[in-house]
Amino acid sequence: MAESADVADLVVSVLAAPTESPQLLTAAHTLGRMSFGRSTAPVAAMPVQQVAAPLLHPTGDLVEERWLSRKPLHDLDLPGVRGRFHDELLFGVIEVDEADFHAAVDPVDSAGSTPLERASRAAYTRLFSVLDRTGFSHLWRAWNYMADINRDTHGVERYRQFNAGRQQAFTEAARNVTGNVPAACAIGVRSGPLSLAFLAGMQPTSAVDNPRQVSAWRYPVRYGRQPPTFARASLARVGAQEWLLLSGTASIVGHETVHVGDVRRQVEETLANIEAVIAEANQQSGRHAAGRFGLHDFQFRVYVRHAADLHAIREVLAAYLAPLQSVLYVHADICRQDLDVEIEGAAWRPLNRASS
Ligand code: 3EB
C-alpha cells in the first residue's frame, strides 16, 4: 500500500465534478482552476482561467475543472500573472486585453501587425519572462482562448494573427518553434481578453508527434504565414508519475481537414488521431512506464462548435469511452472554420520504481 499512498501524494487531478473528490477539493490543494460560462469574479488568491464559453454537458452546478495536488502549494507573486506552484510545477494564467494594443503598420513590413497579434506576442513574452524568473523554465501545456477566432480583420483571420504573435514571442525568447514544442489548444470564445493558462515545469517534457498528421509547426503556408507552435502532446514526469497532456485534436489527416460537414465522422477521425498519439507516447516512454496509456485513462474536454451537434458527438464518444469517464463539453469555436469538434485530454500513471 505504500506504493499507492506515495502516488496519491503526488497526484494532480483534473476534476469534473466537485462531489467526486471529497478530501482534496479545497483551496489548500488547488493548484489551478478553469471555469466555464458565466462565472463569478476571480478569487484573487487562486489562479483561475475564466473561459468565456458555456458548458454544454454536464449541466447544473458544475462550472469548473481543478488541478489538485497534495503537495505544499505557494502563490506566485509577480505582476501580470496569477499563479500557484509546488516544487515541480507551476500553473498560471495571463490575460491580455487587445484594446491595450493598437494596430501598427510597419512601413518596412507591409503586413503590419494587428492588435491581436501584438496581444499574443505580449502574453507569451510575459509568460516566458515568468518562466525565466521562477525557474519553471519548461512550458508543458498552454490553453489559449480568444474572441472571434475565425473572423477576418486587417485582411487576416484572427487565429492566424494569434499564430504570428505567438511564434514571434517564442523566437524572441529563444524558444524552439519546431521539434520539442509544448502541447496546446487555441479556441474561440464569446468575448473577453486573450486568455492564456499554462503548466510549466522544472524539468523538460518530450513532445509527442502523430504519424497520421503533419506536425503543426510544419503546416504549409495556406494555413497561415506563420505555422502554429504546438506539439500533439507532451509527455512529462511529475514525481513518481508520468503525465500525458493531449493537445486539442481534430479531424485532420496529414494537414487537411477531413469529413467536412459530418460531425460524427469528425469525432471518429479525431479519436483515431488521439489513439495514434497515445500509441506514439507509449512507444516513447517504453519501459519506464508501468503499463500503457489507453483511451480510457483520459479526462477529456470536447469543444463543440454547434450546440445542436452535442447529441451526435456524445453518441459517438459513448461507443469508445468508458461509461463513467469524465468528459466536459464546451460550446466554443474551433480554429479552422471547417472543423466542428476538437478534443483534448490528460492522463497520468505511475512510473516504474527502477526508472524514477
Ligand atoms: C490542429 O490540429 C487543430 O494553435 O495551439 C489544435 C491544438 C489546433 C492547438 C494551437 C491548434 C492549436 O491544427 C487546431
mmCIF file of C-alpha atoms and ligand atoms in Angstrom:
data_model
loop_
_atom_site.group_PDB
_atom_site.id
_atom_site.type_symbol
_atom_site.label_atom_id
_atom_site.label_comp_id
_atom_site.label_asym_id
_atom_site.label_seq_id
_atom_site.Cartn_x
_atom_site.Cartn_y
_atom_site.Cartn_z
ATOM 1 C CA MET A 1 0.000 0.000 0.000
ATOM 2 C CA ALA A 2 2.989 2.281 0.458
ATOM 3 C CA GLU A 3 3.227 2.492 -3.299
ATOM 4 C CA SER A 4 -0.255 3.785 -3.888
ATOM 5 C CA ALA A 5 -0.122 6.159 -0.926
ATOM 6 C CA ASP A 6 3.008 7.652 -2.395
ATOM 7 C CA VAL A 7 1.401 8.015 -5.774
ATOM 8 C CA ALA A 8 -1.647 9.618 -4.220
ATOM 9 C CA ASP A 9 0.618 12.147 -2.554
ATOM 10 C CA LEU A 10 1.749 13.321 -5.923
ATOM 11 C CA VAL A 11 -1.446 13.096 -7.825
ATOM 12 C CA VAL A 12 -2.719 16.176 -9.527
ATOM 13 C CA SER A 13 -6.094 15.553 -10.950
ATOM 14 C CA VAL A 14 -8.424 17.217 -13.354
ATOM 15 C CA LEU A 15 -11.748 17.059 -11.646
ATOM 16 C CA ALA A 16 -15.008 17.156 -13.439
ATOM 17 C CA ALA A 17 -17.347 17.121 -10.501
ATOM 18 C CA PRO A 18 -16.666 18.621 -7.089
ATOM 19 C CA THR A 19 -18.556 15.795 -5.413
ATOM 20 C CA GLU A 20 -16.109 13.238 -6.771
ATOM 21 C CA SER A 21 -13.201 14.448 -4.713
ATOM 22 C CA PRO A 22 -14.206 14.847 -1.115
ATOM 23 C CA GLN A 23 -10.909 15.486 0.674
ATOM 24 C CA LEU A 24 -8.832 17.166 -1.961
ATOM 25 C CA LEU A 25 -11.285 19.717 -3.195
ATOM 26 C CA THR A 26 -10.231 22.597 -1.012
ATOM 27 C CA ALA A 27 -8.383 25.790 -1.757
ATOM 28 C CA ALA A 28 -5.342 24.431 0.048
ATOM 29 C CA HIS A 29 -4.998 21.641 -2.513
ATOM 30 C CA THR A 30 -5.878 23.597 -5.633
ATOM 31 C CA LEU A 31 -3.020 24.364 -7.971
ATOM 32 C CA GLY A 32 -5.250 25.961 -10.553
ATOM 33 C CA ARG A 33 -8.791 26.213 -11.849
ATOM 34 C CA MET A 34 -10.601 26.649 -15.112
ATOM 35 C CA SER A 35 -14.162 27.865 -15.074
ATOM 36 C CA PHE A 36 -16.706 27.968 -17.849
ATOM 37 C CA GLY A 37 -19.647 30.050 -18.822
ATOM 38 C CA ARG A 38 -20.865 32.960 -16.822
ATOM 39 C CA SER A 39 -18.586 32.684 -13.865
ATOM 40 C CA THR A 40 -18.173 34.617 -10.680
ATOM 41 C CA ALA A 41 -15.445 37.149 -10.063
ATOM 42 C CA PRO A 42 -11.959 35.669 -9.879
ATOM 43 C CA VAL A 43 -10.685 34.657 -6.485
ATOM 44 C CA ALA A 44 -7.564 36.717 -6.065
ATOM 45 C CA ALA A 45 -5.652 34.093 -4.129
ATOM 46 C CA MET A 46 -6.139 31.351 -6.685
ATOM 47 C CA PRO A 47 -5.292 31.321 -10.345
ATOM 48 C CA VAL A 48 -8.416 30.659 -12.354
ATOM 49 C CA GLN A 49 -8.790 30.759 -16.099
ATOM 50 C CA GLN A 50 -12.259 32.015 -16.884
ATOM 51 C CA VAL A 51 -13.236 30.548 -20.213
ATOM 52 C CA ALA A 52 -15.979 32.649 -21.780
ATOM 53 C CA ALA A 53 -17.781 29.627 -23.209
ATOM 54 C CA PRO A 54 -20.807 27.780 -21.845
ATOM 55 C CA LEU A 55 -20.582 24.221 -20.674
ATOM 56 C CA LEU A 56 -22.993 22.068 -22.687
ATOM 57 C CA HIS A 57 -22.635 18.955 -20.565
ATOM 58 C CA PRO A 58 -22.794 18.126 -17.760
ATOM 59 C CA THR A 59 -25.178 20.888 -16.892
ATOM 60 C CA GLY A 60 -26.006 22.099 -13.443
ATOM 61 C CA ASP A 61 -23.699 23.336 -10.770
ATOM 62 C CA LEU A 62 -20.603 22.082 -12.380
ATOM 63 C CA VAL A 63 -18.734 25.066 -13.713
ATOM 64 C CA GLU A 64 -15.082 24.342 -13.259
ATOM 65 C CA GLU A 65 -12.178 21.988 -13.577
ATOM 66 C CA ARG A 66 -9.422 21.935 -10.990
ATOM 67 C CA TRP A 67 -5.855 20.765 -10.930
ATOM 68 C CA LEU A 68 -5.285 19.343 -7.468
ATOM 69 C CA SER A 69 -2.185 18.401 -5.552
ATOM 70 C CA ARG A 70 -1.326 17.111 -2.112
ATOM 71 C CA LYS A 71 1.999 18.899 -2.242
ATOM 72 C CA PRO A 72 2.524 22.193 -0.406
ATOM 73 C CA LEU A 73 1.389 24.990 -2.712
ATOM 74 C CA HIS A 74 2.612 28.573 -2.922
ATOM 75 C CA ASP A 75 1.174 31.642 -4.607
ATOM 76 C CA LEU A 76 3.228 33.301 -7.269
ATOM 77 C CA ASP A 77 3.922 36.954 -6.590
ATOM 78 C CA LEU A 78 4.755 38.541 -9.915
ATOM 79 C CA PRO A 79 2.940 41.276 -11.854
ATOM 80 C CA GLY A 80 0.712 40.391 -14.803
ATOM 81 C CA VAL A 81 0.203 36.742 -13.930
ATOM 82 C CA ARG A 82 -1.786 34.745 -11.418
ATOM 83 C CA GLY A 83 -0.065 31.523 -10.483
ATOM 84 C CA ARG A 84 0.465 28.764 -7.987
ATOM 85 C CA PHE A 85 3.252 26.280 -7.749
ATOM 86 C CA HIS A 86 4.790 23.362 -5.887
ATOM 87 C CA ASP A 87 8.317 22.024 -6.088
ATOM 88 C CA GLU A 88 7.921 20.691 -9.620
ATOM 89 C CA LEU A 89 5.136 22.515 -11.359
ATOM 90 C CA LEU A 90 3.663 25.975 -11.917
ATOM 91 C CA PHE A 91 0.103 26.685 -13.080
ATOM 92 C CA GLY A 92 -0.528 30.232 -14.245
ATOM 93 C CA VAL A 93 -2.999 32.473 -16.026
ATOM 94 C CA ILE A 94 -2.158 35.526 -18.118
ATOM 95 C CA GLU A 95 -4.850 37.741 -19.624
ATOM 96 C CA VAL A 96 -4.153 40.430 -22.154
ATOM 97 C CA ASP A 97 -6.713 42.945 -23.358
ATOM 98 C CA GLU A 98 -6.437 43.560 -27.081
ATOM 99 C CA ALA A 99 -7.749 47.086 -26.578
ATOM 100 C CA ASP A 100 -4.392 47.899 -24.975
ATOM 101 C CA PHE A 101 -2.708 47.324 -28.311
ATOM 102 C CA HIS A 102 -3.189 49.381 -31.420
ATOM 103 C CA ALA A 103 -2.748 48.145 -34.928
ATOM 104 C CA ALA A 104 0.621 49.146 -36.276
ATOM 105 C CA VAL A 105 1.760 49.199 -39.823
ATOM 106 C CA ASP A 106 5.461 48.925 -40.115
ATOM 107 C CA PRO A 107 6.465 50.731 -43.308
ATOM 108 C CA VAL A 108 9.080 48.072 -43.987
ATOM 109 C CA ASP A 109 6.721 45.154 -43.473
ATOM 110 C CA SER A 110 3.568 45.843 -45.430
ATOM 111 C CA ALA A 111 1.657 43.217 -43.452
ATOM 112 C CA GLY A 112 1.992 45.324 -40.322
ATOM 113 C CA SER A 113 0.790 43.890 -37.067
ATOM 114 C CA THR A 114 -2.693 43.733 -35.604
ATOM 115 C CA PRO A 115 -3.867 44.277 -32.024
ATOM 116 C CA LEU A 116 -4.435 40.525 -31.509
ATOM 117 C CA GLU A 117 -1.027 39.703 -32.932
ATOM 118 C CA ARG A 118 0.574 42.184 -30.577
ATOM 119 C CA ALA A 119 -1.501 40.990 -27.643
ATOM 120 C CA SER A 120 -0.482 37.366 -28.318
ATOM 121 C CA ARG A 121 3.136 38.331 -28.579
ATOM 122 C CA ALA A 122 2.854 40.300 -25.316
ATOM 123 C CA ALA A 123 1.136 37.418 -23.490
ATOM 124 C CA TYR A 124 3.816 34.922 -24.494
ATOM 125 C CA THR A 125 6.650 37.362 -23.859
ATOM 126 C CA ARG A 126 5.267 37.826 -20.352
ATOM 127 C CA LEU A 127 4.876 34.065 -19.936
ATOM 128 C CA PHE A 128 8.478 33.377 -20.909
ATOM 129 C CA SER A 129 9.745 36.073 -18.578
ATOM 130 C CA VAL A 130 7.767 34.444 -15.733
ATOM 131 C CA LEU A 131 9.333 31.079 -16.591
ATOM 132 C CA ASP A 132 12.823 32.608 -16.689
ATOM 133 C CA ARG A 133 12.347 34.351 -13.351
ATOM 134 C CA THR A 134 10.859 31.401 -11.478
ATOM 135 C CA GLY A 135 12.990 28.532 -12.746
ATOM 136 C CA PHE A 136 9.943 26.711 -14.098
ATOM 137 C CA SER A 137 11.721 27.017 -17.412
ATOM 138 C CA HIS A 138 9.863 24.421 -19.416
ATOM 139 C CA LEU A 139 6.461 25.167 -20.903
ATOM 140 C CA TRP A 140 4.462 21.933 -20.877
ATOM 141 C CA ARG A 141 0.987 22.934 -21.957
ATOM 142 C CA ALA A 142 -0.816 26.138 -22.966
ATOM 143 C CA TRP A 143 -4.575 26.793 -23.180
ATOM 144 C CA ASN A 144 -5.313 29.761 -25.449
ATOM 145 C CA TYR A 145 -8.764 31.365 -25.650
ATOM 146 C CA MET A 146 -9.693 34.379 -27.719
ATOM 147 C CA ALA A 147 -12.839 36.050 -29.015
ATOM 148 C CA ASP A 148 -13.901 35.739 -32.672
ATOM 149 C CA ILE A 149 -11.166 33.289 -33.602
ATOM 150 C CA ASN A 150 -12.442 32.738 -37.147
ATOM 151 C CA ARG A 151 -13.156 36.360 -38.035
ATOM 152 C CA ASP A 152 -11.008 38.189 -40.561
ATOM 153 C CA THR A 153 -9.702 41.582 -39.502
ATOM 154 C CA HIS A 154 -6.959 43.579 -41.195
ATOM 155 C CA GLY A 155 -7.287 41.038 -44.023
ATOM 156 C CA VAL A 156 -6.197 38.063 -41.906
ATOM 157 C CA GLU A 157 -8.115 35.507 -39.854
ATOM 158 C CA ARG A 158 -7.694 36.188 -36.164
ATOM 159 C CA TYR A 159 -6.385 32.681 -35.416
ATOM 160 C CA ARG A 160 -3.588 33.353 -37.885
ATOM 161 C CA GLN A 161 -2.859 36.686 -36.236
ATOM 162 C CA PHE A 162 -2.567 34.835 -32.936
ATOM 163 C CA ASN A 163 -0.170 32.314 -34.501
ATOM 164 C CA ALA A 164 2.038 35.114 -35.786
ATOM 165 C CA GLY A 165 2.285 36.822 -32.394
ATOM 166 C CA ARG A 166 2.838 33.556 -30.542
ATOM 167 C CA GLN A 167 5.584 32.423 -32.873
ATOM 168 C CA GLN A 168 7.307 35.777 -32.698
ATOM 169 C CA ALA A 169 7.407 35.660 -28.893
ATOM 170 C CA PHE A 170 8.793 32.105 -28.956
ATOM 171 C CA THR A 171 11.521 33.225 -31.335
ATOM 172 C CA GLU A 172 12.370 36.367 -29.366
ATOM 173 C CA ALA A 173 12.639 34.317 -26.177
ATOM 174 C CA ALA A 174 14.984 31.897 -27.979
ATOM 175 C CA ARG A 175 12.488 29.062 -27.545
ATOM 176 C CA ASN A 176 12.038 26.203 -30.006
ATOM 177 C CA VAL A 177 9.434 26.827 -32.680
ATOM 178 C CA THR A 178 9.910 23.340 -34.131
ATOM 179 C CA GLY A 179 10.516 19.936 -32.604
ATOM 180 C CA ASN A 180 10.211 19.995 -28.844
ATOM 181 C CA VAL A 181 7.366 22.499 -28.501
ATOM 182 C CA PRO A 182 4.580 22.468 -25.881
ATOM 183 C CA ALA A 183 1.144 20.906 -26.114
ATOM 184 C CA ALA A 184 -1.629 23.461 -26.635
ATOM 185 C CA CYS A 185 -5.098 24.362 -27.785
ATOM 186 C CA ALA A 186 -6.371 27.568 -29.384
ATOM 187 C CA ILE A 187 -10.094 28.063 -29.072
ATOM 188 C CA GLY A 188 -12.625 30.752 -29.900
ATOM 189 C CA VAL A 189 -14.854 32.096 -27.146
ATOM 190 C CA ARG A 190 -17.609 34.696 -26.987
ATOM 191 C CA SER A 191 -15.851 37.720 -25.571
ATOM 192 C CA GLY A 192 -13.178 38.943 -23.274
ATOM 193 C CA PRO A 193 -9.422 39.218 -23.285
ATOM 194 C CA LEU A 194 -6.905 36.874 -24.807
ATOM 195 C CA SER A 195 -6.599 34.311 -22.052
ATOM 196 C CA LEU A 196 -3.595 32.044 -21.668
ATOM 197 C CA ALA A 197 -3.343 29.370 -18.981
ATOM 198 C CA PHE A 198 -0.228 27.252 -18.722
ATOM 199 C CA LEU A 199 1.570 24.459 -16.931
ATOM 200 C CA ALA A 200 5.335 24.854 -16.696
ATOM 201 C CA GLY A 201 7.835 22.564 -15.036
ATOM 202 C CA MET A 202 11.321 22.481 -13.597
ATOM 203 C CA GLN A 203 12.024 19.545 -15.905
ATOM 204 C CA PRO A 204 11.527 19.329 -19.664
ATOM 205 C CA THR A 205 8.770 17.321 -21.340
ATOM 206 C CA SER A 206 9.046 15.360 -24.535
ATOM 207 C CA ALA A 207 6.870 16.403 -27.403
ATOM 208 C CA VAL A 208 4.820 13.592 -28.910
ATOM 209 C CA ASP A 209 4.033 13.533 -32.616
ATOM 210 C CA ASN A 210 1.200 11.941 -34.540
ATOM 211 C CA PRO A 211 2.310 9.838 -37.523
ATOM 212 C CA ARG A 212 -1.129 10.405 -39.120
ATOM 213 C CA GLN A 213 -0.638 14.173 -39.116
ATOM 214 C CA VAL A 214 1.940 16.640 -40.336
ATOM 215 C CA SER A 215 3.492 18.382 -37.334
ATOM 216 C CA ALA A 216 1.564 21.616 -36.832
ATOM 217 C CA TRP A 217 4.789 23.659 -36.906
ATOM 218 C CA ARG A 218 5.294 22.260 -40.436
ATOM 219 C CA TYR A 219 1.847 23.177 -41.792
ATOM 220 C CA PRO A 220 2.076 24.671 -45.296
ATOM 221 C CA VAL A 221 1.556 28.429 -45.722
ATOM 222 C CA ARG A 222 -2.023 28.021 -46.931
ATOM 223 C CA TYR A 223 -2.928 27.716 -43.222
ATOM 224 C CA GLY A 224 -1.214 30.990 -42.424
ATOM 225 C CA ARG A 225 2.107 32.715 -42.927
ATOM 226 C CA GLN A 226 3.396 31.523 -39.554
ATOM 227 C CA PRO A 227 2.523 27.984 -38.513
ATOM 228 C CA PRO A 228 1.102 27.212 -35.080
ATOM 229 C CA THR A 229 3.658 26.424 -32.377
ATOM 230 C CA PHE A 230 2.498 23.262 -30.631
ATOM 231 C CA ALA A 231 3.089 19.522 -30.413
ATOM 232 C CA ARG A 232 0.352 16.873 -30.496
ATOM 233 C CA ALA A 233 1.056 16.010 -26.853
ATOM 234 C CA SER A 234 3.529 16.496 -24.010
ATOM 235 C CA LEU A 235 4.883 13.586 -22.020
ATOM 236 C CA ALA A 236 6.064 14.750 -18.596
ATOM 237 C CA ARG A 237 7.233 13.367 -15.290
ATOM 238 C CA VAL A 238 5.805 14.580 -12.008
ATOM 239 C CA GLY A 239 7.277 12.808 -9.006
ATOM 240 C CA ALA A 240 6.709 9.105 -9.499
ATOM 241 C CA GLN A 241 4.136 9.707 -12.206
ATOM 242 C CA GLU A 242 4.132 10.158 -15.902
ATOM 243 C CA TRP A 243 1.609 12.561 -17.419
ATOM 244 C CA LEU A 244 0.332 12.657 -20.966
ATOM 245 C CA LEU A 245 -1.140 16.033 -21.897
ATOM 246 C CA LEU A 246 -3.001 15.807 -25.206
ATOM 247 C CA SER A 247 -3.289 18.936 -27.312
ATOM 248 C CA GLY A 248 -6.519 19.889 -28.951
ATOM 249 C CA THR A 249 -7.044 17.174 -31.564
ATOM 250 C CA ALA A 250 -9.326 17.361 -34.564
ATOM 251 C CA SER A 251 -10.363 15.666 -37.777
ATOM 252 C CA ILE A 252 -7.160 16.421 -39.650
ATOM 253 C CA VAL A 253 -5.178 13.867 -41.640
ATOM 254 C CA GLY A 254 -1.823 14.978 -43.000
ATOM 255 C CA HIS A 255 -2.545 18.691 -42.815
ATOM 256 C CA GLU A 256 -6.034 18.591 -44.342
ATOM 257 C CA THR A 257 -9.401 18.740 -42.667
ATOM 258 C CA VAL A 258 -11.417 15.614 -43.444
ATOM 259 C CA HIS A 259 -15.184 14.886 -43.132
ATOM 260 C CA VAL A 260 -16.250 18.494 -43.549
ATOM 261 C CA GLY A 261 -19.902 18.802 -42.520
ATOM 262 C CA ASP A 262 -20.067 15.315 -40.938
ATOM 263 C CA VAL A 263 -19.587 15.743 -37.224
ATOM 264 C CA ARG A 264 -19.894 12.035 -36.397
ATOM 265 C CA ARG A 265 -17.074 11.108 -38.731
ATOM 266 C CA GLN A 266 -15.053 14.049 -37.438
ATOM 267 C CA VAL A 267 -15.301 12.584 -33.937
ATOM 268 C CA GLU A 268 -14.209 9.171 -35.207
ATOM 269 C CA GLU A 269 -11.236 10.617 -37.069
ATOM 270 C CA THR A 270 -10.314 12.667 -34.001
ATOM 271 C CA LEU A 271 -10.365 9.516 -31.867
ATOM 272 C CA ALA A 272 -8.152 7.758 -34.418
ATOM 273 C CA ASN A 273 -5.723 10.674 -34.085
ATOM 274 C CA ILE A 274 -5.844 10.507 -30.302
ATOM 275 C CA GLU A 275 -5.216 6.743 -30.386
ATOM 276 C CA ALA A 276 -2.237 7.348 -32.664
ATOM 277 C CA VAL A 277 -0.778 9.962 -30.314
ATOM 278 C CA ILE A 278 -1.292 7.660 -27.322
ATOM 279 C CA ALA A 279 0.451 4.802 -29.165
ATOM 280 C CA GLU A 280 3.337 7.106 -30.011
ATOM 281 C CA ALA A 281 3.595 8.247 -26.385
ATOM 282 C CA ASN A 282 3.573 4.642 -25.163
ATOM 283 C CA GLN A 283 6.433 3.890 -27.516
ATOM 284 C CA GLN A 284 8.397 6.927 -26.331
ATOM 285 C CA SER A 285 8.068 6.200 -22.641
ATOM 286 C CA GLY A 286 8.536 2.458 -23.209
ATOM 287 C CA ARG A 287 9.998 0.526 -20.354
ATOM 288 C CA HIS A 288 9.908 3.456 -17.899
ATOM 289 C CA ALA A 289 6.201 3.154 -17.527
ATOM 290 C CA ALA A 290 4.182 0.695 -15.552
ATOM 291 C CA GLY A 291 1.541 -0.219 -18.087
ATOM 292 C CA ARG A 292 0.481 1.794 -21.092
ATOM 293 C CA PHE A 293 -1.799 4.753 -21.557
ATOM 294 C CA GLY A 294 -5.148 3.887 -23.091
ATOM 295 C CA LEU A 295 -8.125 5.897 -24.279
ATOM 296 C CA HIS A 296 -9.960 5.063 -21.060
ATOM 297 C CA ASP A 297 -7.339 6.710 -18.835
ATOM 298 C CA PHE A 298 -8.066 10.242 -20.009
ATOM 299 C CA GLN A 299 -10.157 13.050 -18.744
ATOM 300 C CA PHE A 300 -11.415 14.785 -21.852
ATOM 301 C CA ARG A 301 -12.615 18.228 -22.798
ATOM 302 C CA VAL A 302 -14.616 18.416 -26.022
ATOM 303 C CA TYR A 303 -15.104 21.714 -27.853
ATOM 304 C CA VAL A 304 -18.376 21.756 -29.790
ATOM 305 C CA ARG A 305 -18.937 24.443 -32.419
ATOM 306 C CA HIS A 306 -22.697 23.926 -32.820
ATOM 307 C CA ALA A 307 -24.675 23.124 -29.695
ATOM 308 C CA ALA A 308 -27.068 21.115 -31.877
ATOM 309 C CA ASP A 309 -24.254 18.591 -32.543
ATOM 310 C CA LEU A 310 -23.896 17.720 -28.868
ATOM 311 C CA HIS A 311 -26.141 14.684 -29.029
ATOM 312 C CA ALA A 312 -24.394 13.167 -32.053
ATOM 313 C CA ILE A 313 -20.950 13.793 -30.589
ATOM 314 C CA ARG A 314 -21.886 12.197 -27.272
ATOM 315 C CA GLU A 315 -23.395 9.231 -29.026
ATOM 316 C CA VAL A 316 -20.221 8.512 -30.980
ATOM 317 C CA LEU A 317 -17.996 9.003 -27.946
ATOM 318 C CA ALA A 318 -20.158 6.691 -25.852
ATOM 319 C CA ALA A 319 -19.178 3.844 -28.162
ATOM 320 C CA TYR A 320 -15.479 4.357 -27.405
ATOM 321 C CA LEU A 321 -15.215 5.688 -23.866
ATOM 322 C CA ALA A 322 -15.975 4.127 -20.504
ATOM 323 C CA PRO A 323 -19.434 4.836 -19.083
ATOM 324 C CA LEU A 324 -18.159 6.961 -16.188
ATOM 325 C CA GLN A 325 -15.278 8.589 -17.989
ATOM 326 C CA SER A 326 -15.010 12.300 -17.316
ATOM 327 C CA VAL A 327 -15.850 14.421 -20.358
ATOM 328 C CA LEU A 328 -16.644 18.128 -20.355
ATOM 329 C CA TYR A 329 -18.454 19.551 -23.385
ATOM 330 C CA VAL A 330 -17.766 23.207 -24.051
ATOM 331 C CA HIS A 331 -19.589 25.352 -26.607
ATOM 332 C CA ALA A 332 -16.776 27.109 -28.449
ATOM 333 C CA ASP A 333 -15.233 27.733 -31.864
ATOM 334 C CA ILE A 334 -12.516 25.563 -33.373
ATOM 335 C CA CYS A 335 -9.603 27.346 -35.028
ATOM 336 C CA ARG A 336 -10.351 26.044 -38.521
ATOM 337 C CA GLN A 337 -13.700 27.134 -39.879
ATOM 338 C CA ASP A 338 -14.319 23.720 -41.442
ATOM 339 C CA LEU A 339 -13.930 21.853 -38.133
ATOM 340 C CA ASP A 340 -16.929 21.293 -35.870
ATOM 341 C CA VAL A 341 -15.324 19.476 -32.961
ATOM 342 C CA GLU A 342 -11.994 19.247 -31.148
ATOM 343 C CA ILE A 343 -10.952 17.040 -28.221
ATOM 344 C CA GLU A 344 -8.156 17.410 -25.664
ATOM 345 C CA GLY A 345 -7.297 15.424 -22.571
ATOM 346 C CA ALA A 346 -4.923 14.493 -19.796
ATOM 347 C CA ALA A 347 -3.924 11.227 -18.117
ATOM 348 C CA TRP A 348 -1.341 10.078 -15.608
ATOM 349 C CA ARG A 349 0.123 6.775 -14.487
ATOM 350 C CA PRO A 350 2.792 5.565 -12.088
ATOM 351 C CA LEU A 351 6.336 5.171 -13.313
ATOM 352 C CA ASN A 352 8.352 2.060 -12.595
ATOM 353 C CA ARG A 353 10.268 2.381 -9.357
ATOM 354 C CA ALA A 354 13.531 1.430 -11.020
ATOM 355 C CA SER A 355 13.448 4.221 -13.575
ATOM 356 C CA SER A 356 12.043 7.063 -11.489
HETATM 357 C C1 3EB B 1 -4.926 21.343 -35.476
HETATM 358 O O1 3EB B 1 -4.613 20.174 -35.255
HETATM 359 C C2 3EB B 1 -6.204 21.834 -34.858
HETATM 360 O O2 3EB B 1 -2.788 26.651 -32.383
HETATM 361 O O3 3EB B 1 -2.278 25.971 -30.383
HETATM 362 C C3 3EB B 1 -5.072 22.225 -32.098
HETATM 363 C C4 3EB B 1 -4.249 22.385 -30.975
HETATM 364 C C5 3EB B 1 -5.175 23.261 -33.006
HETATM 365 C C6 3EB B 1 -3.538 23.569 -30.778
HETATM 366 C C7 3EB B 1 -2.858 25.823 -31.475
HETATM 367 C C8 3EB B 1 -4.462 24.441 -32.800
HETATM 368 C C9 3EB B 1 -3.651 24.596 -31.682
HETATM 369 O O4 3EB B 1 -4.273 22.092 -36.198
HETATM 370 C C10 3EB B 1 -6.060 23.153 -34.210
#
